[in-house]
Coordinates of C-alpha atoms in Angstrom, one line a residue:
X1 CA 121.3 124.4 93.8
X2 CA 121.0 127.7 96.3
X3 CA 119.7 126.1 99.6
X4 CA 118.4 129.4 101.4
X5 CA 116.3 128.1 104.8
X6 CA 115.8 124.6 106.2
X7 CA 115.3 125.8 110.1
X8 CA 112.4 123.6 111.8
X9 CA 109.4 124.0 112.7
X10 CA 107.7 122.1 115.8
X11 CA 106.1 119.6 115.1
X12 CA 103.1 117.7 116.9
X13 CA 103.8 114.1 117.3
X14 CA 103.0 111.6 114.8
X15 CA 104.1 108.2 113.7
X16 CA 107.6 107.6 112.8
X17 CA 106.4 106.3 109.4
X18 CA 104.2 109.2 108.1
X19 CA 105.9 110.8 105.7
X20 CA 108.8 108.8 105.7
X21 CA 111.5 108.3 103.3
X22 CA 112.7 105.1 103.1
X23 CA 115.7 103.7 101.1
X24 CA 115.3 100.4 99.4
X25 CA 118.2 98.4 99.6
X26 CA 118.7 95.1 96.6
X27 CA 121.3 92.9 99.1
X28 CA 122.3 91.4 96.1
X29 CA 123.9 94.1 94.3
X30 CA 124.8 97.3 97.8
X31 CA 128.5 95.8 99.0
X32 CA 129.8 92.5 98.9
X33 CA 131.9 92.1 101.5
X34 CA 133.3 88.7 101.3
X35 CA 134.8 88.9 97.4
X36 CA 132.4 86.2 96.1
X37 CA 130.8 88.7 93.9
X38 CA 127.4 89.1 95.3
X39 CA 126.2 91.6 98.1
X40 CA 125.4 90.3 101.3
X41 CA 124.2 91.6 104.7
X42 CA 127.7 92.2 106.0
X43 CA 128.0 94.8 102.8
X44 CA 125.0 96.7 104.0
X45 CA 126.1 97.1 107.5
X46 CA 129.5 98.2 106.5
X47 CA 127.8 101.2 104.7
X48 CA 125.1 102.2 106.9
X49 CA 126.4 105.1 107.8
X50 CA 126.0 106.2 104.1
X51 CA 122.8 105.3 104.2
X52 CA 121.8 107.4 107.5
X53 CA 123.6 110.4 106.1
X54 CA 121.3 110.4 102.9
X55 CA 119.0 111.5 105.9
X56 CA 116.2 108.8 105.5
X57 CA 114.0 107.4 108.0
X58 CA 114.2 103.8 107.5
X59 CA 115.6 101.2 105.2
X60 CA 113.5 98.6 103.3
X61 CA 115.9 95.0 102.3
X62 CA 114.6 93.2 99.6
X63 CA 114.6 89.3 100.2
X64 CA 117.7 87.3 101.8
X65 CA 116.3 84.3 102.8
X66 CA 117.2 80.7 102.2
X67 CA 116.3 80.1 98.5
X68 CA 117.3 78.5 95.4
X69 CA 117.6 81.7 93.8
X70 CA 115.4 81.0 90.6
X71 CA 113.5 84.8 91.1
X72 CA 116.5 86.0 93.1
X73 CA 114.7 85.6 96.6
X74 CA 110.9 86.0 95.9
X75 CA 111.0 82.2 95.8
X76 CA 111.2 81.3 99.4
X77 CA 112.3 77.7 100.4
X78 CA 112.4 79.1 104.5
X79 CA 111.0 82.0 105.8
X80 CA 113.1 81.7 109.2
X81 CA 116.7 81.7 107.9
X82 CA 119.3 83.8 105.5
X83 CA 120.3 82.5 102.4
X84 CA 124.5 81.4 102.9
X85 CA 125.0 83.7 100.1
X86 CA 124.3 86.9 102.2
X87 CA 125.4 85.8 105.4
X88 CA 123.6 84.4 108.9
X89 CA 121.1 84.9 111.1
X90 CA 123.9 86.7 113.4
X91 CA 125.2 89.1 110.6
X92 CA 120.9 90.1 110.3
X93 CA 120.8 90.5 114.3
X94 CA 124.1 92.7 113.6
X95 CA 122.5 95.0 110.8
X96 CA 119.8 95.3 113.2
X97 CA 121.8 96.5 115.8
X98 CA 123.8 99.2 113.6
X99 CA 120.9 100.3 111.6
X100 CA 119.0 101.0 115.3
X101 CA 121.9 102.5 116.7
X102 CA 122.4 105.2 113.8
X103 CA 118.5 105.9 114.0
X104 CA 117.2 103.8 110.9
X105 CA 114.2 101.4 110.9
X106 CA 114.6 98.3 109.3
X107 CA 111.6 96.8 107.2
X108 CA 112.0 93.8 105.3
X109 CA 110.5 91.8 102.7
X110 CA 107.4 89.1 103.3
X111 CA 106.5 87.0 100.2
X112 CA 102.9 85.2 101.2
X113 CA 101.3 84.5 98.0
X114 CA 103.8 81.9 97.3
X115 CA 107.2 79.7 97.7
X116 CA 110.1 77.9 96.6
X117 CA 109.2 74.3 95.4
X118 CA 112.3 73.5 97.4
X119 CA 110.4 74.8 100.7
X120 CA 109.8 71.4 103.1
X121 CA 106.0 72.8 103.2
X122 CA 105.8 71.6 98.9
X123 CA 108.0 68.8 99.4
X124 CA 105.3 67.2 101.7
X125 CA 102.0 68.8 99.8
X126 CA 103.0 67.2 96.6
X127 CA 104.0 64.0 98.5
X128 CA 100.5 62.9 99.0
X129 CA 96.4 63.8 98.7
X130 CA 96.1 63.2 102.0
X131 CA 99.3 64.4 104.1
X132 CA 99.0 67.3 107.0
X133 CA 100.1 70.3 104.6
X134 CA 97.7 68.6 101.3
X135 CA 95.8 71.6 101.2
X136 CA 98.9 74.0 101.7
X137 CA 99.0 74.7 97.9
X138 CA 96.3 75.2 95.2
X139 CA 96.2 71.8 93.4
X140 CA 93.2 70.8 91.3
X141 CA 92.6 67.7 88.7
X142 CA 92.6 68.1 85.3
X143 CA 89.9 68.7 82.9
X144 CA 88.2 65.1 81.4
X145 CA 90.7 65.6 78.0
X146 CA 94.1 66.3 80.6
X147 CA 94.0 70.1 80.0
X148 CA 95.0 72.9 82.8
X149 CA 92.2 73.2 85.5
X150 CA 91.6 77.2 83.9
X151 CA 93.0 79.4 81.5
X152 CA 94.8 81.3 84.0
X153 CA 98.2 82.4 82.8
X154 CA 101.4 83.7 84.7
X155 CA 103.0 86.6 84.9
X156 CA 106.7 85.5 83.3
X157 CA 104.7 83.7 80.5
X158 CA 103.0 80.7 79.6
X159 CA 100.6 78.9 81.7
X160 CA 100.1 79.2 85.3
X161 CA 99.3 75.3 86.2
X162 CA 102.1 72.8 86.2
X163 CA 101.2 69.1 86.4
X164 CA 102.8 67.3 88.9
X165 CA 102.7 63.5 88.5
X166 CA 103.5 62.5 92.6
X167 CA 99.6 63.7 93.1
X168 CA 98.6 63.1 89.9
X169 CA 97.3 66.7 89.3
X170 CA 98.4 70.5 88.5
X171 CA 99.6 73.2 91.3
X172 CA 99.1 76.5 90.8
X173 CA 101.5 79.4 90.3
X174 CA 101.4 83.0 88.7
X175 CA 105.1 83.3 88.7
X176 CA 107.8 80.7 87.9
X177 CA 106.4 77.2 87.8
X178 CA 108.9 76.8 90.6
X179 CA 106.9 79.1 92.6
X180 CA 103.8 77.3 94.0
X181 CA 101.1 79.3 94.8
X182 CA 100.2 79.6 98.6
X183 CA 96.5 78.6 99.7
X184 CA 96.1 81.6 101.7
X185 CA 92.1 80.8 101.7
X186 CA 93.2 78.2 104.4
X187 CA 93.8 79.4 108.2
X188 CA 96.7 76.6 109.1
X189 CA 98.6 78.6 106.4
X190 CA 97.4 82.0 107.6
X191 CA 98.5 81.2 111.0
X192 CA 102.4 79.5 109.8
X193 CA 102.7 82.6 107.6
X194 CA 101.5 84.5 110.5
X195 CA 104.0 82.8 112.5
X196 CA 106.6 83.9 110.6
X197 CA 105.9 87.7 110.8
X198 CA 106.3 86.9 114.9
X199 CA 109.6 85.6 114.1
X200 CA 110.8 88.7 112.1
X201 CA 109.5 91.0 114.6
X202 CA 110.6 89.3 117.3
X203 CA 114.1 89.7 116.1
X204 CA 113.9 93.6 116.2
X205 CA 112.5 94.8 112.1
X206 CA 110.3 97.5 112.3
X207 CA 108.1 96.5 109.8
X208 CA 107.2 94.8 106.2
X209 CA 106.5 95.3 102.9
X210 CA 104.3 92.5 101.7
X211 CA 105.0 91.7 98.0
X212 CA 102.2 91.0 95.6
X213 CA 100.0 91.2 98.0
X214 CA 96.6 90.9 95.8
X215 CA 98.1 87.4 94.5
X216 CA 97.7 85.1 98.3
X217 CA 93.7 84.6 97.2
X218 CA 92.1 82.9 94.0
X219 CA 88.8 82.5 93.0
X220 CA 88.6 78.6 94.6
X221 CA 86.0 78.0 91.6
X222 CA 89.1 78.3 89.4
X223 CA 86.8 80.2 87.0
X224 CA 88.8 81.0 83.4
X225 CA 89.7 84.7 83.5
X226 CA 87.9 86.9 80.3
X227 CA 90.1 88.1 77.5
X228 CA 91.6 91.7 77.9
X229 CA 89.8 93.9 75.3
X230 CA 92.3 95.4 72.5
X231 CA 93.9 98.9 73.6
X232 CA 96.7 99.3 71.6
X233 CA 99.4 98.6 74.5
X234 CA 102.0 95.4 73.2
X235 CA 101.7 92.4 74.1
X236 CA 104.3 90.7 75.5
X237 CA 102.9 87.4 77.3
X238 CA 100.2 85.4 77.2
X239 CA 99.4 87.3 80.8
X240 CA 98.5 90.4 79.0
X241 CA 96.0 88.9 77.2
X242 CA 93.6 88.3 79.8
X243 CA 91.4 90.3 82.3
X244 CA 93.0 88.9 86.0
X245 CA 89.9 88.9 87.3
X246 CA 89.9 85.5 89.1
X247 CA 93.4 84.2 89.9
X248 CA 94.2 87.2 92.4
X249 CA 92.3 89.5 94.3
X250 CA 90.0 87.5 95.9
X251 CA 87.3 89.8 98.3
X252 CA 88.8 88.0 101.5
X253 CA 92.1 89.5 101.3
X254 CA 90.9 92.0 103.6
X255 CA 90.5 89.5 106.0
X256 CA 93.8 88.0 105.8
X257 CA 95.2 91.7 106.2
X258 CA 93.1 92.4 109.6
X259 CA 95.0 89.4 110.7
X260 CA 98.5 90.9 109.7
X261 CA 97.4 93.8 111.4
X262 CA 96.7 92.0 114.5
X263 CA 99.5 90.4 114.6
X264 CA 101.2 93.8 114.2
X265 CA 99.9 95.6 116.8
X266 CA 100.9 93.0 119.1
X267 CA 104.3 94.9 118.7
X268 CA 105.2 98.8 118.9
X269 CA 105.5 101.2 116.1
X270 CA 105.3 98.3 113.4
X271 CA 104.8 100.1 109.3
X272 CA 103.7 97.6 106.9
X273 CA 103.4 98.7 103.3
X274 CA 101.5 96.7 100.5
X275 CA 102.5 96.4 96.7
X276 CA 99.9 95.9 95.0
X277 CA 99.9 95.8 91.0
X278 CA 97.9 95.0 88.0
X279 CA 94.1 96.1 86.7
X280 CA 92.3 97.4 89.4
X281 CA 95.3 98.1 91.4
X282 CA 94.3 101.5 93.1
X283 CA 90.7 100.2 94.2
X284 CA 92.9 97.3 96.1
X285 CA 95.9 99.5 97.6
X286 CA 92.5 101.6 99.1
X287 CA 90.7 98.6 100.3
X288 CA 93.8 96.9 101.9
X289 CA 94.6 100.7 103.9
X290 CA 90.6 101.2 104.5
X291 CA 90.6 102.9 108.1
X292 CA 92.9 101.2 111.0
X293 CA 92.7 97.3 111.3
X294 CA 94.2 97.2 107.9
X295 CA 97.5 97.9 106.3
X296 CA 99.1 101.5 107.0
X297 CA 100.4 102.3 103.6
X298 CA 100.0 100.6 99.8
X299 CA 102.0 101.6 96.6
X300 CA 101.5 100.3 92.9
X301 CA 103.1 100.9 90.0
X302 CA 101.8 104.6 89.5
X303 CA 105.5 106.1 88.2
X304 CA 106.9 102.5 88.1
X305 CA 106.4 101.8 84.0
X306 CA 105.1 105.6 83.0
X307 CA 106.7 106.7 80.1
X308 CA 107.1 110.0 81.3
X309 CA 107.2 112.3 84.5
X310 CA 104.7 115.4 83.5
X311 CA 102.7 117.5 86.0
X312 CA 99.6 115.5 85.1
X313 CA 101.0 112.6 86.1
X314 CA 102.0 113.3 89.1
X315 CA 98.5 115.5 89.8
X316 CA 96.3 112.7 89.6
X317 CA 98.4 110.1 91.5
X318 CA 97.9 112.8 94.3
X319 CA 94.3 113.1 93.6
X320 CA 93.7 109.4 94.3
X321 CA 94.7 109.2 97.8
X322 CA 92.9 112.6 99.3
X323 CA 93.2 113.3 103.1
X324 CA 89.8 112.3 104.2
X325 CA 89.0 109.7 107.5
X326 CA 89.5 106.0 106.4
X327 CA 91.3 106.8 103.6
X328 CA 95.1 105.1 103.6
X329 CA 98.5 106.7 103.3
X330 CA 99.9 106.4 100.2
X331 CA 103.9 105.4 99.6
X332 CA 105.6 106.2 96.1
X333 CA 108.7 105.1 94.4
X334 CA 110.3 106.4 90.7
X335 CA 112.1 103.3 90.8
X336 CA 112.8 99.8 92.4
X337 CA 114.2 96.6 91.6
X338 CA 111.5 95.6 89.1
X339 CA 111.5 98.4 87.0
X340 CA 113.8 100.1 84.2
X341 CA 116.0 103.2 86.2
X342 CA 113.8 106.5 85.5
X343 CA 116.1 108.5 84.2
X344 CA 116.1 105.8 81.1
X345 CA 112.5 106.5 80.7
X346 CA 111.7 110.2 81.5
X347 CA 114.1 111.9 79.8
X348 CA 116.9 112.4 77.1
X349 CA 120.5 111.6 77.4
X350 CA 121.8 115.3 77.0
X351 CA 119.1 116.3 80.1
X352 CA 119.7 113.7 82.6
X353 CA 122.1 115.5 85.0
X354 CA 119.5 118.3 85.4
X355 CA 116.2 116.2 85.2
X356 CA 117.9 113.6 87.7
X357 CA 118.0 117.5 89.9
X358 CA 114.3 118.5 89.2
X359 CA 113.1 114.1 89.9
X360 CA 114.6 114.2 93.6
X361 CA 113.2 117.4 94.2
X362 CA 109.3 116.2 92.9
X363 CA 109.7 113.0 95.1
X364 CA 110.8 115.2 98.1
X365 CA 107.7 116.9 98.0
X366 CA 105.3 114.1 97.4
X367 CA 102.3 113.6 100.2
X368 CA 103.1 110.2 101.3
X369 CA 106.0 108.0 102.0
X370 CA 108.8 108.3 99.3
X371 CA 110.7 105.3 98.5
X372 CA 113.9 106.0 97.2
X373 CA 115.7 102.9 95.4
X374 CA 119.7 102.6 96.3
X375 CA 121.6 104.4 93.3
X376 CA 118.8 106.4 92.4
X377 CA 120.5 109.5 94.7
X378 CA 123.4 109.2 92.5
X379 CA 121.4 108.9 88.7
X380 CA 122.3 105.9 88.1
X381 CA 120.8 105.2 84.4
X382 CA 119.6 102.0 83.0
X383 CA 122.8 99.3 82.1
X384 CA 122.5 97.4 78.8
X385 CA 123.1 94.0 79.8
X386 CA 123.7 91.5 76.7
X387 CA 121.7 88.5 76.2
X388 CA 124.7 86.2 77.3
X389 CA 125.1 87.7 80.5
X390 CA 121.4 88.2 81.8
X391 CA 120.1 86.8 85.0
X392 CA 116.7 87.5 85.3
X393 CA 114.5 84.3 84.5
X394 CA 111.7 87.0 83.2
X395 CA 114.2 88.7 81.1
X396 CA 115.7 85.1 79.6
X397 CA 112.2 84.3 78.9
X398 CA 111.2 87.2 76.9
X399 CA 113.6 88.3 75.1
X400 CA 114.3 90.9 73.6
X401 CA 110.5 92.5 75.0
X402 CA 111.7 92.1 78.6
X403 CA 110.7 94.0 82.0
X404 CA 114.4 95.0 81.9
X405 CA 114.8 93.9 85.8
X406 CA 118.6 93.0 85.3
X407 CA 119.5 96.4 84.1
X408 CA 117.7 98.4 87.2
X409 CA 119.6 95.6 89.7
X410 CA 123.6 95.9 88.7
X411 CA 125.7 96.7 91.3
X412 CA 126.2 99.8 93.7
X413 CA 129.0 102.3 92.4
X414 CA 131.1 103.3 95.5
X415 CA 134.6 103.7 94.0
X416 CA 135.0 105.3 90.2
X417 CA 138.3 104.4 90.1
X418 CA 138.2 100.6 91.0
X419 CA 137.1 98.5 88.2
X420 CA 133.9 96.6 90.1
X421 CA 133.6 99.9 91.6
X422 CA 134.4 99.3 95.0
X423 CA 131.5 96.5 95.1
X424 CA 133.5 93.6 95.1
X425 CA 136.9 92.2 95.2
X426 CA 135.6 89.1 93.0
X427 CA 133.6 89.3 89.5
X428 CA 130.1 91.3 90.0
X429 CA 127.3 89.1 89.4
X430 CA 126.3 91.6 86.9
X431 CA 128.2 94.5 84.9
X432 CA 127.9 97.8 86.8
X433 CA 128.1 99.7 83.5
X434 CA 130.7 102.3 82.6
X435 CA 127.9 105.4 82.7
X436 CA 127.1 104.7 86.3
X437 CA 130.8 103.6 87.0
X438 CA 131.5 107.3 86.7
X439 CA 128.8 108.3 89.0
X440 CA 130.5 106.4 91.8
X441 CA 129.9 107.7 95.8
X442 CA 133.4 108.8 96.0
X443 CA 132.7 111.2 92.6
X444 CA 129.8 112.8 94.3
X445 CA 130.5 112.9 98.2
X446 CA 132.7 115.6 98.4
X447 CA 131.1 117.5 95.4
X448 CA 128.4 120.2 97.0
X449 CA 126.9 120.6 93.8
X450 CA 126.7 116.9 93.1
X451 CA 123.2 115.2 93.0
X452 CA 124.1 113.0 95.6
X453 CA 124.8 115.8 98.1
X454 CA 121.3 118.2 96.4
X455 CA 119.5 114.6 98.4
X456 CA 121.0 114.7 101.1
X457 CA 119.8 118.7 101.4
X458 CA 116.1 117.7 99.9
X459 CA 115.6 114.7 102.6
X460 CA 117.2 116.9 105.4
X461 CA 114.9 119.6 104.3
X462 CA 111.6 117.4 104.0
X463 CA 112.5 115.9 107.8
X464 CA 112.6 119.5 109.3
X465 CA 109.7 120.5 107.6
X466 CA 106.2 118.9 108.9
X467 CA 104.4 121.2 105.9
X468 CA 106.7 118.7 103.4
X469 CA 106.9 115.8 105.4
X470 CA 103.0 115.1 106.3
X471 CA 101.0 118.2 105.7
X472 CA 98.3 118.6 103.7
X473 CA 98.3 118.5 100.2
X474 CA 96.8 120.7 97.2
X475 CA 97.9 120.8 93.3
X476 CA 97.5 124.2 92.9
X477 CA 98.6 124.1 89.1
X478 CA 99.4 121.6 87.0
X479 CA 99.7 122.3 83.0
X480 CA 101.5 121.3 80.3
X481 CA 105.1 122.4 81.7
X482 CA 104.2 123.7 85.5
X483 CA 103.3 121.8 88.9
X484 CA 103.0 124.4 91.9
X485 CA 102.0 121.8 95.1
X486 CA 100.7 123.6 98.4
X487 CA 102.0 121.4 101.6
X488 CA 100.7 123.1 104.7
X489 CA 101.2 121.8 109.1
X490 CA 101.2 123.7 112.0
X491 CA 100.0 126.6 110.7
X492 CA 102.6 126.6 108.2
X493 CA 102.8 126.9 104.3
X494 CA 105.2 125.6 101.9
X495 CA 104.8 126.1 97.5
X496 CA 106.7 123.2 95.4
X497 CA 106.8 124.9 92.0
X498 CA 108.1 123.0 89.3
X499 CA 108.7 123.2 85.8
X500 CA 108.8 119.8 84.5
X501 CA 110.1 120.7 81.1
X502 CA 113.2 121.2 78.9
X503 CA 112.1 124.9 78.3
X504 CA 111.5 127.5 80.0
X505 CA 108.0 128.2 81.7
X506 CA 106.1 131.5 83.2
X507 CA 106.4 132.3 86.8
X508 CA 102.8 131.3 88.3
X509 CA 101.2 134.7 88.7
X510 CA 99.0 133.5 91.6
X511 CA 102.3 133.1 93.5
X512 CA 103.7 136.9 93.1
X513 CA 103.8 137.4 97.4
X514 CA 105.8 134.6 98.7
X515 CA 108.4 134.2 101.0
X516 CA 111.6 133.1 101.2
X517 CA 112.7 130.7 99.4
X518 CA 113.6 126.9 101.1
X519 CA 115.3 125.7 98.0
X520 CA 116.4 126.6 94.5
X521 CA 117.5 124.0 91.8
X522 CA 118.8 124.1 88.2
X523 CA 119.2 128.4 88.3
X524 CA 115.8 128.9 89.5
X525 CA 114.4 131.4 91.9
X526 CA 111.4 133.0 93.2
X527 CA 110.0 134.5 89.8
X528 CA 112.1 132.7 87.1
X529 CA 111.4 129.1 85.9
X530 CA 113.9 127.8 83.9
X531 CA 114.2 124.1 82.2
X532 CA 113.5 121.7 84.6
X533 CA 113.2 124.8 87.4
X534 CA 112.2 123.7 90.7
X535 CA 111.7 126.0 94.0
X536 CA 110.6 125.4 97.3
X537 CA 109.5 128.4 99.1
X538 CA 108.0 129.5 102.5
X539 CA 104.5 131.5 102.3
X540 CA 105.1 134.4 104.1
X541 CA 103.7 135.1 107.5

């Protein structure tokens, strides 16, 4: 890496969240901080000042709440509480209070579309066809010969209707069957889930990222979703099987999201972010960011599950979020808790250190929100985890064709030379893996050509730059090997040439006059593109 200019230009004002970066933190697996092996919110306070030195704006905590743990947290049994395993209320006031203090926005988690059978809403829906909270969940009767109400299937396999003898009829979910689908059609359970949001914000988070957003509605005719037409891609579950055209994405989401977004601007600076996955996933991430009494910002699975990390890739993710009025502002991530690490994916074993360089350095000069998932600064790679010791109720399910969530969720390296690597004092709740072991925080924190450190300098760089951090954008080029971006604010310029490849590619003619460079990476320069070459450089003025 040569790192050449990164002074500041002024800036006008805009909202902290536009063009933030925004580090994803899994509780479960950061720092453990009580020995029992499994992260906790004391753990992530204890290393905020990592995290602020990484130079992000804001951190995003996957769920904590009170749960029995079945999905790890997506299966809610009460909104309003930490689980014991990651601490108290007190210990989340506390991370509060130290992320504020050191400059970081907290956003949290907010699961709508469904709970926890354990959650005391369930226990008295079930209880009765006529109770307060009957209506709370999706229940329907059977068909005449006992059958499922549709052919509606969940994600983790098998059907997505359980029959439940108390009421005498089937509940809906499209996860676990211990996750009962939400009626979010009804407005008591709008305005408790609502509720809920005040109770967050209330307690000091700066905003949410609302998981599975498109799944809170159904089609309340509970028509049977088509069959998915053949394209060659395996299939795994029953899910894939069918066209989700009726047991999600209902047209009065919206609705339900100008709610939120009431309730959100109630408070001050609040950034909410959907995900939002599946068919017609871009359409929806649009619609639920559509001008301002929506959402401010969507991401989906663009770079999630690709197979690869090529210039056209990355040219038409741009492409579908263009700076016009009403459009929404897009957020990206290479990685997150759901999906296998990306340096597993997008590249060979033998190129990972200077890929892992060139990755960091695409994402840093992405127009949007860049979502950066803890380990990811250090390359941590995908851990084999045997069949005996997985966790994951997808992955136990559908073995050995798995979503691989386990391997892309094993513990935070901070020590190389402890053997839980400074996570825990106990027995990690999953292996960390002996490849990543060696990538540990202490390795690469004092190493100025380490990638942890070639971060630090890309997220410092895209924070002083308004041109990188939420100027315009335009693909200038983007062929088999080469992706030249133009990010331009304030009158100012900046080129983010790339070459994505493992040889080496042509200088871009078109970009002969140029200034000086911002950034050089893997032995490139102004001129000379070698494998996996990347350059950011100032237009001259």
């Amino acid at each position: 890496m040569t790192r050449l200019d990164t002074a500041p230009h002024p800036a006008a004002a805009v909202q902290w969240w536009k063009g933030a970066a925004i580090y994803q933190i899994y509780p479960r697996s950061f720092a453990d901080a009580n020995g029992d092996g499994i992260g906790d919110l004391k753990g992530v306070t204890r290393h905020l000042d990592y995290v602020a030195a990484l130079g992000v704006d804001a951190i995003w905590l996957s769920p904590f709440f009170t749960s029995p743990m079945k999905d790890f947290g997506y299966d809610v049994a009460d909104y309003c509480d930490v689980d014991p395993i990651f601490g108290t209320l007190a210990d989340f006031d506390e991370l509060i209070r130290e992320a504020h203090a050191r400059g970081l926005k907290v956003t949290i988690d907010q699961v709508y579309a469904h709970t926890s059978d354990q959650h005391a809403w369930f226990a008295e829906s079930r209880s009765s066809r006529d109770n307060p909270k009957a209506d709370w969940y999706v229940w329907a009767d059977a068909k005449p010969e006992g059958s499922p109400p549709s052919n509606w299937q969940s994600v983790f396999g098998g059907p997505a209707w359980t029959w439940d003898a108390r009421r005498g009829q089937y509940y809906l979910h499209n996860f676990l069957s211990s996750q009962p689908q939400l009626n979010c059609h009804s407005r008591e359970v709008q305005d408790a889930l609502l509720g809920v949001a005040r109770f967050w914000l209330d307690r000091g988070v700066d905003g949410f990222r609302l998981d599975a957003l498109n799944f809170t509605m159904h089609d309340p005719k509970l028509t049977d979703n088509p069959p998915a037409p053949d394209d060659g891609t395996p299939r795994t579950r029953p899910f894939d099987f069918q066209l989700r055209k009726h047991n999600q994405s209902h047209h009065d989401v919206p609705h339900f999201i100008e709610r939120i977004r009431d309730v959100l601007d109630e408070y001050d600076a609040i950034f909410t972010v959907a995900e939002v996955g599946g068919q017609d996933a871009l359409r929806e991430m649009q619609l639920y960011t559509h001008g301002h009494k929506r959402l401010n910002s969507a991401y989906g699975f663009d770079f999630l599950y690709a197979p690869a990390l090529t210039p056209e890739l990355v040219a038409t993710a741009l492409a579908d979020w263009p700076d016009r009025p009403g459009m929404g502002w897009p957020s990206w991530a290479f990685e997150n808790h759901d999906a296998p690490r990306a340096l597993s994916r997008w590249c060979a074993p033998d190129e990972r250190e200077a890929f892992a360089r060139l990755k960091i350095a695409v994402l840093a000069a992405l127009r949007g929100n860049v979502i950066i998932y803890q380990g990811e600064e250090l390359g941590l790679t995908q851990v084999d985890i045997p069949f005996e010791q997985l966790q994951d109720p997808e992955a136990i399910a559908n073995w050995p064709l798995t979503l691989s969530r386990d391997g892309a969720r094993t513990p935070m390296p901070w020590q190389a030379q402890d053997e839980h690597g400074g996570f825990t004092s106990g027995q990690p709740w999953l292996p960390l893996g002996e490849d990543n072991l060696a990538r540990a925080v202490d390795r690469q924190d004092g190493d100025p050509a380490s990638l942890l450190n070639l971060t630090r300098e890309l997220l410092m760089l895209r924070r002083a730059n308004p041109a990188l951090r939420h100027g315009a954008c335009t693909v200038e080029l983007a062929d088999a090997a080469r992706l030249v971006l133009r990010r331009e604010a304030d009158g100012h310029t900046i080129f983010a040439v790339f070459n994505m490849t493992a040889q080496p590619a042509a200088w871009p003619a078109d970009l002969a006059q140029t200034g000086p460079a911002l950034m050089a990476i893997n032995g490139a320069s102004p001129g000379h593109l070698p494998p996996f070459g990347a350059v950011l450089i100032r237009e001259k003025e």
